XYZ file of C-alpha atoms in Angstrom:
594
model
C -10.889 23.609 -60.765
C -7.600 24.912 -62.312
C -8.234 27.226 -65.757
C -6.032 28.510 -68.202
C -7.299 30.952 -70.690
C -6.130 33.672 -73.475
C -8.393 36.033 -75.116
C -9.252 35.818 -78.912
C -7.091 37.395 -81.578
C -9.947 36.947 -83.823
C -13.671 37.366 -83.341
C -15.983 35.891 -86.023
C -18.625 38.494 -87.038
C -22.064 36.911 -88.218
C -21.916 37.713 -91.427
C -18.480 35.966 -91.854
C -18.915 32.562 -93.832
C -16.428 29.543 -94.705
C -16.335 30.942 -98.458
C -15.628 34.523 -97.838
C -11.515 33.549 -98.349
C -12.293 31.489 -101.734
C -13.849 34.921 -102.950
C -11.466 37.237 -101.379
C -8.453 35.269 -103.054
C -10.248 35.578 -106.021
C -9.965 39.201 -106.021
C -6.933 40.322 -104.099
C -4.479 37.883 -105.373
C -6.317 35.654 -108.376
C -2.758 34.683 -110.587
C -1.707 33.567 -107.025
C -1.274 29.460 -107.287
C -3.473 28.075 -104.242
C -3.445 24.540 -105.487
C -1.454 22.063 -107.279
C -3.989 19.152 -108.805
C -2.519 15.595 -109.653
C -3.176 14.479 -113.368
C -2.018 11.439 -115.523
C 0.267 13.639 -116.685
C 1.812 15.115 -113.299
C 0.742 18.034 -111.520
C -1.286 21.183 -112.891
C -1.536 24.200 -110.790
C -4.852 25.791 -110.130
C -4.864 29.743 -109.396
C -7.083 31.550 -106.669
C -9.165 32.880 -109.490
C -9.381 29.168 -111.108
C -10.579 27.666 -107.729
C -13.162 30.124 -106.987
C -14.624 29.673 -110.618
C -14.692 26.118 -110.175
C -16.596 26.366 -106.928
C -18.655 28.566 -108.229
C -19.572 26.542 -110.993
C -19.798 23.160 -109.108
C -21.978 25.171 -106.518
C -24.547 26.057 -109.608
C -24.411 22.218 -110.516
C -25.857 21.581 -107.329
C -28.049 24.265 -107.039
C -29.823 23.256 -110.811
C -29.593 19.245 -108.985
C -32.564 20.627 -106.771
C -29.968 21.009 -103.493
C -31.286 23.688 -101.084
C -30.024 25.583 -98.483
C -29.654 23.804 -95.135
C -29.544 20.081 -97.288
C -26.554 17.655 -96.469
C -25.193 16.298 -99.012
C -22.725 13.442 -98.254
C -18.929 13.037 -99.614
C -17.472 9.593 -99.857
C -13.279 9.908 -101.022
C -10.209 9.892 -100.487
C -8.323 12.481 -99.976
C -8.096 14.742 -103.280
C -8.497 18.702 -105.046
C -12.138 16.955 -105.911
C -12.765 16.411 -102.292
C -11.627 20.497 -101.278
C -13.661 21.952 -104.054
C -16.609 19.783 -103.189
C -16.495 20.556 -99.797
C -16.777 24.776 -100.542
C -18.608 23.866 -103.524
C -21.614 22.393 -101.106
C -21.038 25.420 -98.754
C -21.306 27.649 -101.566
C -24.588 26.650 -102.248
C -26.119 26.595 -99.218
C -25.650 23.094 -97.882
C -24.249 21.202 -95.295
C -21.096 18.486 -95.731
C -21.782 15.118 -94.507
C -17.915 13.475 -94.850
C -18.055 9.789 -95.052
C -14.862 7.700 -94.612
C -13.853 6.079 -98.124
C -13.353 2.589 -96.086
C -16.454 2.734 -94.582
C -18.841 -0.426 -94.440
C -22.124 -0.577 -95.726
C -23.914 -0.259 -92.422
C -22.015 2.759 -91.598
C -22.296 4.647 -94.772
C -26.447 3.725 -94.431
C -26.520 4.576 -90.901
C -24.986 8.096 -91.840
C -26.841 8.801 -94.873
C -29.993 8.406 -93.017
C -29.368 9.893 -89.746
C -27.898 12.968 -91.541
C -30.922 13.074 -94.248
C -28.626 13.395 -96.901
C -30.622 14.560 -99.971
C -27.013 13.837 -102.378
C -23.954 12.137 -102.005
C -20.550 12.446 -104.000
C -19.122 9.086 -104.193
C -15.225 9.101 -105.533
C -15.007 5.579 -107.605
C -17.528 3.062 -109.323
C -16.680 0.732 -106.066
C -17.578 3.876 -103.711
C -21.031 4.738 -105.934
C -22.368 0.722 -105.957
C -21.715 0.901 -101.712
C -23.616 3.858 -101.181
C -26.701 2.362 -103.701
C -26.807 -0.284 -101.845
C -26.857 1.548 -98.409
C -29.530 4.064 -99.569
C -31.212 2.377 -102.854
C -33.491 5.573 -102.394
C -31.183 8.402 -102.587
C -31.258 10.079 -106.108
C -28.801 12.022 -106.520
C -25.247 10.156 -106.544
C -22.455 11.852 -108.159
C -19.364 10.014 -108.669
C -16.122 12.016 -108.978
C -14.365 9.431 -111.161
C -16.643 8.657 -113.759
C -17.128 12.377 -115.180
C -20.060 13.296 -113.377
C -18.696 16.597 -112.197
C -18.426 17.868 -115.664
C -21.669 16.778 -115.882
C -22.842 18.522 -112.957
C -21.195 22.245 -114.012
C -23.077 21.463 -117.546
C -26.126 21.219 -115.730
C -25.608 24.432 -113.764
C -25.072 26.903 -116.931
C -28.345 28.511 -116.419
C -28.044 29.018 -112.731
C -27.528 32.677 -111.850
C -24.311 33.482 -110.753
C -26.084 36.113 -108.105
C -28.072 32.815 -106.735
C -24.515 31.490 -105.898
C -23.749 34.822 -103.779
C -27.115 34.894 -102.062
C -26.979 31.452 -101.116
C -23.334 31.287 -99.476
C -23.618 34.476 -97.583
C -27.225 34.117 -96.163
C -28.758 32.566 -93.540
C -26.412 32.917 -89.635
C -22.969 32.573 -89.121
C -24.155 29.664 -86.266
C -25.959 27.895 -89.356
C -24.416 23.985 -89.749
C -21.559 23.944 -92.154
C -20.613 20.074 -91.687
C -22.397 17.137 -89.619
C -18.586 15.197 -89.095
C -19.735 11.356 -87.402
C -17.392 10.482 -84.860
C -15.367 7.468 -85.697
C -15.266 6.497 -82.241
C -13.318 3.811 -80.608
C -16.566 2.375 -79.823
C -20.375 2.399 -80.181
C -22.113 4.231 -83.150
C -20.957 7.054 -84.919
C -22.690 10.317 -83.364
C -23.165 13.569 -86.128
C -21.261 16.100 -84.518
C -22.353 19.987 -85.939
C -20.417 22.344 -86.585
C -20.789 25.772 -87.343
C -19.199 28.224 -89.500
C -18.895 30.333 -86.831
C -16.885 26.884 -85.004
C -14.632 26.397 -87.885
C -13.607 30.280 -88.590
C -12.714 31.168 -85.347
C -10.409 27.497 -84.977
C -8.695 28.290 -87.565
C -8.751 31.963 -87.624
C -7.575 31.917 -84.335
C -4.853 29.549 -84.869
C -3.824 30.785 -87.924
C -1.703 34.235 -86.045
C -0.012 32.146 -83.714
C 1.080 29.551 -86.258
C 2.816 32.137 -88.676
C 5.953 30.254 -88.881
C 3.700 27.844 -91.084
C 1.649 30.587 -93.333
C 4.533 32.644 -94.184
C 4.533 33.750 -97.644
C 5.906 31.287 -99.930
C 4.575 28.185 -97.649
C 3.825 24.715 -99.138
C 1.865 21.277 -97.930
C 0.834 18.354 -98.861
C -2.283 17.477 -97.419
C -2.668 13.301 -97.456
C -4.659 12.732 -93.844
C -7.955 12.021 -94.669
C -10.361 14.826 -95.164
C -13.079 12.888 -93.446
C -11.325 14.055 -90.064
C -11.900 16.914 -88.670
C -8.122 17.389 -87.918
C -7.141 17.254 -91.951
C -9.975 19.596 -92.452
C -9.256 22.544 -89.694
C -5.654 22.214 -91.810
C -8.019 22.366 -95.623
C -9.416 25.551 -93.891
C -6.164 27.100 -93.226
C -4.023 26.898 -96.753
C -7.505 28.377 -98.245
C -7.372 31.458 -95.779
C -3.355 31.326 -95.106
C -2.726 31.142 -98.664
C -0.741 27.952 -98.779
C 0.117 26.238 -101.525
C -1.592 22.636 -101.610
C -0.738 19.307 -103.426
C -2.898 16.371 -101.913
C -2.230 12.679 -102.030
C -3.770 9.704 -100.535
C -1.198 6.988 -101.117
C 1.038 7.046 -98.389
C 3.220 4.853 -100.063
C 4.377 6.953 -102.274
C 4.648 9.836 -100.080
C 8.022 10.194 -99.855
C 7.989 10.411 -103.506
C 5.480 13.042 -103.541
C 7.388 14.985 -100.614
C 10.537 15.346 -103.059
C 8.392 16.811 -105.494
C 6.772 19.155 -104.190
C 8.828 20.352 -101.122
C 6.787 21.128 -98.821
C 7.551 23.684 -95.921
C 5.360 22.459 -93.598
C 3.329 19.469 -93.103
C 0.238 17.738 -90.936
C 0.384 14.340 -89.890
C -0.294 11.895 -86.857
C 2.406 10.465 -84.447
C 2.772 7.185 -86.259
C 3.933 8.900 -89.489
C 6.512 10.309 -87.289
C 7.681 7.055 -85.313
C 7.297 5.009 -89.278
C 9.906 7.560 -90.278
C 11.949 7.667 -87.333
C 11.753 3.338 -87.493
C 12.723 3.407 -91.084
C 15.838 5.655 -91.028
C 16.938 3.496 -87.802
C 16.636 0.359 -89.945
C 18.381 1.653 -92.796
C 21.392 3.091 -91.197
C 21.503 -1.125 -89.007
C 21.067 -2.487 -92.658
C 24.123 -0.288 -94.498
C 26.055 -1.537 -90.845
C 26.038 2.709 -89.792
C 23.221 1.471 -86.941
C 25.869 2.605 -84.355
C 26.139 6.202 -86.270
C 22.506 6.583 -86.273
C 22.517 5.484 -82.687
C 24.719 8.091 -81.344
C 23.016 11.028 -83.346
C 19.843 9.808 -82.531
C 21.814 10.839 -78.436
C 22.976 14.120 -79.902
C 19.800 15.270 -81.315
C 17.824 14.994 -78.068
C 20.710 16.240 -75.847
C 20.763 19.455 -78.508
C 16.868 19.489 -77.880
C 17.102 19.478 -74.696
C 19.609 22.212 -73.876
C 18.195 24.224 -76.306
C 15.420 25.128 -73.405
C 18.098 25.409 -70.574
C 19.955 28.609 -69.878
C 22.638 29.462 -72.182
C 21.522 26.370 -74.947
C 23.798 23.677 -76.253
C 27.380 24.147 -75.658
C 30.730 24.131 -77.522
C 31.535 20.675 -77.420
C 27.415 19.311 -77.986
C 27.061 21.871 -80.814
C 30.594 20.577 -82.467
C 28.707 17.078 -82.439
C 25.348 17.997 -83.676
C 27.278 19.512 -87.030
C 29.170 16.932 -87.252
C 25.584 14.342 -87.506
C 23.554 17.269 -89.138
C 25.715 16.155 -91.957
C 26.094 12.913 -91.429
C 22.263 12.066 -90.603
C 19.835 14.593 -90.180
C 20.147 16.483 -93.314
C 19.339 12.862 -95.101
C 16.186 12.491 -92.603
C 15.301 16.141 -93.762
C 15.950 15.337 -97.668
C 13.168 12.348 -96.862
C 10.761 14.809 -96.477
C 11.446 16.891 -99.723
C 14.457 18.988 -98.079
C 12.788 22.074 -97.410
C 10.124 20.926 -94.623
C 11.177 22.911 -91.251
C 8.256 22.464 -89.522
C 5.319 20.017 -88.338
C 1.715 19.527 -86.594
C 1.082 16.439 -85.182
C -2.191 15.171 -83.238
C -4.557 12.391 -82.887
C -2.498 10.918 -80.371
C 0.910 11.773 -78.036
C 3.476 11.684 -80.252
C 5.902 10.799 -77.185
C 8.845 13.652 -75.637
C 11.686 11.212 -77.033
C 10.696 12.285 -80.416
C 9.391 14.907 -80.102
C 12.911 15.972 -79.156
C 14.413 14.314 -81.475
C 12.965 15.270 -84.185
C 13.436 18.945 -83.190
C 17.354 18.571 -83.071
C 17.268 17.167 -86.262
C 16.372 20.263 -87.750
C 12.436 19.867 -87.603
C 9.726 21.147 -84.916
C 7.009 19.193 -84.492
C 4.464 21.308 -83.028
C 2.070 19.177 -81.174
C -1.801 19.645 -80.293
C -4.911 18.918 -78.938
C -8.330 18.710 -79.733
C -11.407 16.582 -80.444
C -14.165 16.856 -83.559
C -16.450 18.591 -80.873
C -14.208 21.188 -80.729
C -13.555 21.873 -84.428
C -10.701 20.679 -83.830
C -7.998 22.068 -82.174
C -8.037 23.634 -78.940
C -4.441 23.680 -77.830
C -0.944 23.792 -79.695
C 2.260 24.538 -79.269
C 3.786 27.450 -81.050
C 7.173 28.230 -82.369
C 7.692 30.884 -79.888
C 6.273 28.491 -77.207
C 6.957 24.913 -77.254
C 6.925 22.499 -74.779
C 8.077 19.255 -75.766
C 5.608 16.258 -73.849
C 3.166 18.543 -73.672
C -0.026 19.676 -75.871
C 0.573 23.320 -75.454
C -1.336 26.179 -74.555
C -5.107 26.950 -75.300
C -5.823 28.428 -78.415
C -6.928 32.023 -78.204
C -10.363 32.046 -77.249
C -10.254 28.568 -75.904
C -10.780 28.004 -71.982
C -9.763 25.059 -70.626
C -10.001 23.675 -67.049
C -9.054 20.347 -65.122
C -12.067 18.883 -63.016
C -11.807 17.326 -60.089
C -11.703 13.960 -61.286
C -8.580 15.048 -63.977
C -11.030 14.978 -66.898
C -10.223 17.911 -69.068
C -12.880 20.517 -69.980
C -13.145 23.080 -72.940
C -15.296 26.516 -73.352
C -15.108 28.501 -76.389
C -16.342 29.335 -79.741
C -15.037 26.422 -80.775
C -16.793 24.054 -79.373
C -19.575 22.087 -81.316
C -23.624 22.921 -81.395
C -25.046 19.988 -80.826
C -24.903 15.882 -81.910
C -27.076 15.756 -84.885
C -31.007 14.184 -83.629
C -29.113 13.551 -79.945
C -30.229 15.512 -77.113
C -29.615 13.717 -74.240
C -25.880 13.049 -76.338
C -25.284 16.766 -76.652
C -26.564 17.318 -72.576
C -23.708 14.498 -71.434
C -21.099 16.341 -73.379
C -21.699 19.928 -72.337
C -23.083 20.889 -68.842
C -25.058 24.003 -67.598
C -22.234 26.317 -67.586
C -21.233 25.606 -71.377
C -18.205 22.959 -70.225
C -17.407 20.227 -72.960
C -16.549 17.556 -70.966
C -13.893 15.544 -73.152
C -13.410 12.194 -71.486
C -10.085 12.914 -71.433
C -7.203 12.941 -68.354
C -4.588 15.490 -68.390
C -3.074 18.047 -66.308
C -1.949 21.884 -67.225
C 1.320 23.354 -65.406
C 2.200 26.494 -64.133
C 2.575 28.453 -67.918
C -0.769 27.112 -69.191
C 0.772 24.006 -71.152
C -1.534 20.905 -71.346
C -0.434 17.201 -70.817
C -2.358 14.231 -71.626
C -2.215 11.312 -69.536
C -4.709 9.331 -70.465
C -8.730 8.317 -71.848
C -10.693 8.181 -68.802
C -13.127 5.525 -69.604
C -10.232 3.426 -70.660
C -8.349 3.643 -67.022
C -7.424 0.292 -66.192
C -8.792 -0.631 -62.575
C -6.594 -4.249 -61.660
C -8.154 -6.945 -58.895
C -5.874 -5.005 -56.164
C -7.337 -1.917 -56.821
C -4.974 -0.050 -58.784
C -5.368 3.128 -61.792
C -3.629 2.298 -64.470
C -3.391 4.795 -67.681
C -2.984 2.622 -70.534
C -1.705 5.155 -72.540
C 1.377 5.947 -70.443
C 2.773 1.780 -71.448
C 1.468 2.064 -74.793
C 3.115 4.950 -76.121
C 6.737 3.989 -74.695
C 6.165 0.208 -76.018
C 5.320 1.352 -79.589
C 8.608 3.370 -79.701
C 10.262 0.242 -80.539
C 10.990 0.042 -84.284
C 9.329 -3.671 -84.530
C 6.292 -2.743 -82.235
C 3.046 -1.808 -84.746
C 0.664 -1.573 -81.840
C -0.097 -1.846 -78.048
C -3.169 -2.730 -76.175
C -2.437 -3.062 -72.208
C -5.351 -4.601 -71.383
C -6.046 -5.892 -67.017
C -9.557 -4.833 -66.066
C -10.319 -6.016 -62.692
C -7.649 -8.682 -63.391
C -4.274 -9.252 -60.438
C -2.005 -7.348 -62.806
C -1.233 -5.696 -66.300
C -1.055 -7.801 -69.570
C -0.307 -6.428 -73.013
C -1.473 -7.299 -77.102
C 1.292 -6.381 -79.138
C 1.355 -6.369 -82.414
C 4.842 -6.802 -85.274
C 5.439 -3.683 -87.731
C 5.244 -5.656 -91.540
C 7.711 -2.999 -92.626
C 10.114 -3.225 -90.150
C 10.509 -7.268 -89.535
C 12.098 -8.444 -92.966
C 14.843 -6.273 -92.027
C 15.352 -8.118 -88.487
C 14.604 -11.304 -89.821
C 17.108 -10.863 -92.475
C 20.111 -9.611 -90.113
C 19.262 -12.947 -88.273
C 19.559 -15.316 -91.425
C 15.714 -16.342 -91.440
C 13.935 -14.143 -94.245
C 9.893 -14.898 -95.481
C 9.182 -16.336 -92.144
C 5.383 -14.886 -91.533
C 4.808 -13.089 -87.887
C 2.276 -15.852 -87.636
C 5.053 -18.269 -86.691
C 7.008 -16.033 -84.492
C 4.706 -15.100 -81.734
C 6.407 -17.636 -79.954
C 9.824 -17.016 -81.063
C 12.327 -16.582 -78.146
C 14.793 -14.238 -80.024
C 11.318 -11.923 -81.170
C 10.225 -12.435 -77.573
C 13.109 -10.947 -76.159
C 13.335 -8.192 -78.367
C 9.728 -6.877 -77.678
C 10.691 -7.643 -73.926
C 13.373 -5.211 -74.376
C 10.497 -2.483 -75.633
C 7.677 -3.326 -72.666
C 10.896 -3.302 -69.287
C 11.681 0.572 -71.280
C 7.655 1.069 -70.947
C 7.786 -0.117 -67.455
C 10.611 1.919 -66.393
C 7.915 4.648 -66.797
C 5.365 3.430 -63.838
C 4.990 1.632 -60.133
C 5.474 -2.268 -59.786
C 1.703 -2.240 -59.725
C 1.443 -0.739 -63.413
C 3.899 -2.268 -64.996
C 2.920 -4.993 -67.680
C 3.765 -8.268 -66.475
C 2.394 -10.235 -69.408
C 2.259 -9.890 -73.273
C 1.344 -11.583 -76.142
C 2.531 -11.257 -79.511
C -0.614 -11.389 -82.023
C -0.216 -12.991 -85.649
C -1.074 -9.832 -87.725
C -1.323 -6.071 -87.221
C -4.278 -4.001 -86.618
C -5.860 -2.683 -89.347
C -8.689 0.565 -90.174
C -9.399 -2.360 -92.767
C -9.857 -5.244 -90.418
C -11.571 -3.160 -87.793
C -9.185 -2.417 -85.328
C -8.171 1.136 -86.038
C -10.008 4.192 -86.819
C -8.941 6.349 -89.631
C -7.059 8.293 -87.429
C -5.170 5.441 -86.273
C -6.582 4.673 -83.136
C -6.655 1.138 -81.452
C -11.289 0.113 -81.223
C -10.447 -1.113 -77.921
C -13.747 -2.866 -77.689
C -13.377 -4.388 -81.192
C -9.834 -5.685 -79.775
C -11.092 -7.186 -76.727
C -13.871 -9.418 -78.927
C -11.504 -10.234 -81.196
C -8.034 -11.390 -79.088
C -10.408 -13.080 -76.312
C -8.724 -15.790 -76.225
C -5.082 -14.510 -75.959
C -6.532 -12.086 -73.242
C -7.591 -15.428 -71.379
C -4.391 -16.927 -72.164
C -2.435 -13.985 -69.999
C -4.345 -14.723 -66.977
C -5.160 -18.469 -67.249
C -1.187 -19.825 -68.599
């Protein structure tokens, strides 16, 4: 079993808590601004000392509300300041998070409320407060963030003692539950993954020194990932303790806005952010008739990538080029993302080496990782000072991890959860004897310690002839087409490989309109020769990739895209294979049965 390991730069000492950096801000550097807060009159910033006395004073709220230590108390928004200062507000007092995805169904939201034992729950509209009455018509205490009930709460907390606050958020054990985060999953129901404080603060305090490219002094984000994740979260952990200036937004669509506000330095987001942006800037430069500009710098950028790892980097004539596009294109693909952003994290999935290059010779490193919710998240990355592009990176300090046998990547470390919440025999299939979590992933580490993913194990593809297929391999190259939304190769004990693909909404006006046929629905094109050919073009670039035997012989175009909203996707963006196969039967059939 091959292991790669690097000792911890930080080690968590028990009486270290999630709060200690709220209160430490507080006093080293209070006038310093830690977060700026949207209002309906723009943004107001909110100092170190201001966000500590608003904790604080939440925290008493919910103390006076009869919360004790050790109760989970549920929060149901989107992404927001409200949703931060809950979060340390509930540590604060004592209390364990219970995050609850804003488009969560009724039957989820009851299911978690009463597997957790949620005594509470914040609920952020009146939509968000009538869903979780109706899931738990006997829970009490429901707080909703936009109907005033926070003031409400602090008002009710005035006679709390201050000192209760401070007894409450540094007692009990470092190992205590801080959060109970249920698994999205691609399929069955939602386990309630614990962790720790002592999980959380050594993720991030561990990745926090070898990311200091990121939490330099004078860094800026904009957090807009859900909070519900445990990947947004580890990165809500780290501008508290790196002392990152914050903005948060939930409406992607005006992102880009937002990003040209408040320049950020830095930012977190998943690979189909990345590929959206990459798709859009394509389509622009085809629509303004500069496609064949865009085309060639798109070249330049990953040949400048590339040498920029070989001995003696990019020479005279490849660096002339790359200034002449850094003007041309990248600095505008830079400007998109407020004109100051040099760097990036990206997870959830593979964001792909073609990007991942390119992006990097356009003048921004996206440093990819790994990780799981088990493992708080992140348990590899790529650095600035060591970056691999196609891989995951290298353990983070204090992380293990080992390749079984079978391929299946396994994790030890401080990082890795305590247990699935009222799930024994869960928690015993996910870590073994000798402390291994076993992550159902496939991957392989090289020679330097850097990690590649090649696939979900229980999602290898096993055709009639006998043959492993990785579906992830196809999917990834197919969806780096700008009209491709989504893949799903799908060929289960079938003679050979077949693929679901679905049209991007944002990207086919702009094809259909180059082609003289505007407002004509994706439902009437799956059968459209000239939108046939062009996805063709997308799955023989995916094939080039794999044997005869892997390669996708079949596809179907479906009449809409997956949606988190329509059940298909998670809220990290990931294709509920399961949910897919019930619900595209019938074009599944029609693959092997034409």
């Amino acid at each position: 079993m091959r292991q790669f390991s690097q000792a911890p730069v930080v080690t968590i000492g028990d009486t270290a808590r999630l709060t200690d950096p709220v209160w430490a801000n507080a006093a080293e550097v209070p006038q310093l601004v830690q977060f700026s807060r949207r209002t309906a009159g723009g943004w107001d910033d909110v100092t170190c000392a201001q966000f500590h006395a608003e904790v604080v004073a939440t925290a008493r709220g919910l103390v006076a509300a009869g919360v004790n230590p050790g109760d989970r108390v549920a929060l149901m928004s989107k992404t927001r300041y409200e949703w931060t200062l809950i979060d340390y507000a509930i540590w604060a007092a004592g209390a364990v998070t219970v995050p609850i995805y804003e488009t969560s169904s009724t039957e989820q939201v009851q299911w978690i409320l009463a597997d957790s034992g949620a005594v509470g729950c914040f609920a952020e509209t009146a939509a968000h407060e009538a869903l979780v009455r109706e899931a738990a018509p006997g829970l009490g205490r429901v707080w909703r963030i936009e109907g005033g009930d926070l003031p409400t709460l602090v008002s009710l907390g005035g006679d709390v003692d201050v000192q209760e606050i401070e007894k409450r958020r540094s007692g009990g054990s470092v190992d205590d539950p801080a959060t109970i985060v249920y698994t999205s999953g691609t399929t069955g129901r939602p386990k309630g993954c614990v962790l720790t404080h002592r999980n959380m603060l050594s993720d991030i305090g561990n990745a926090i020194p070898a990311l200091d490219v990121l939490f330099a002094p004078g860094a800026s984000t904009v957090l807009f990932l859900p909070l519900a994740h445990a990947f947004a979260r580890l990165l809500q952990l780290g501008v508290v303790q790196g002392r990152v200036k914050t903005s948060h937004t939930a409406d992607t669509r005006n992102l880009v806005e937002d990003l040209g506000a408040f320049q950020p330095t830095f930012l977190l987001s998943v690979p189909r952010v990345f590929e959206k942006v990459f798709n859009s800037a394509r389509q622009k430069a085809q629509a303004g008739g500069k496609g064949g500009v865009f085309d060639r710098a798109e070249a330049v950028a990953i040949a400048y990538s590339r040498a920029l790892d070989a001995p003696g980097g990019p020479g005279l004539g490849l660096r002339l080029k790359h200034k002449v596009f850094d003007r041309l294109v990248y600095t505008r693909l830079r400007a998109a993302l407020g004109g100051r952003c040099h760097s990036a994290i990206s997870g959830g999935a593979p964001l792909g080496e073609r990007l991942g290059h390119f992006f990097r010779g356009a003048g921004l490193r996206v440093l990819e990782g790994y990780g799981l919710t088990e493992t708080s998240p992140a348990i590899t990355f790529n650095r600035a000072d060591a970056q691999k592009i196609g891989t995951v990176g290298k353990p983070l300090p204090g992380v293990t991890i080992a390749i079984a046998e079978d391929g299946e990547i396994l994790a030890r470390g401080e990082v890795i959860f305590r247990e699935y919440w009222n799930n024994p025999a869960a928690t015993a299939e996910a870590v073994d004897a000798d402390g291994w979590f076993h992550t159902g992933d496939l991957g392989s580490l090289d020679e330097d310690g850097f990690l590649s993913i090649t696939g979900r194990k229980k999602e290898i593809i096993v055709t009639a002839g006998g043959k492993n297929v990785a579906p992830a391999v196809l999917e990834d190259r197919v969806r780096a087409h700008p009209l491709v939304s989504q893949c799903m190769v799908v060929g289960d004990r079938q003679p050979f490989i077949g693929a679901l693909i679905t049209v991007d909404p944002e990207a086919l006006p702009g094809w259909l309109a180059e082609r003289g046929r505007p407002d004509t629905p994706v439902s009437q094109l799956c059968d459209d020769p000239d939108l046939r050919a062009e996805i063709q073009l997308a799955v023989a670039e995916a094939n080039r990739a794999v044997s005869a035997a892997e390669a996708v012989k079949v596809f179907r175009i479906l009449p809409r895209d997956f949606t988190e909203a329509t059940g298909e996707l998670t809220p990290s963006l990931k294709v509920k294979r399961a949910v897919v196969m019930k619900e595209y039967a019938d074009e599944i059939d029609a693959i092997y049965h034409r």
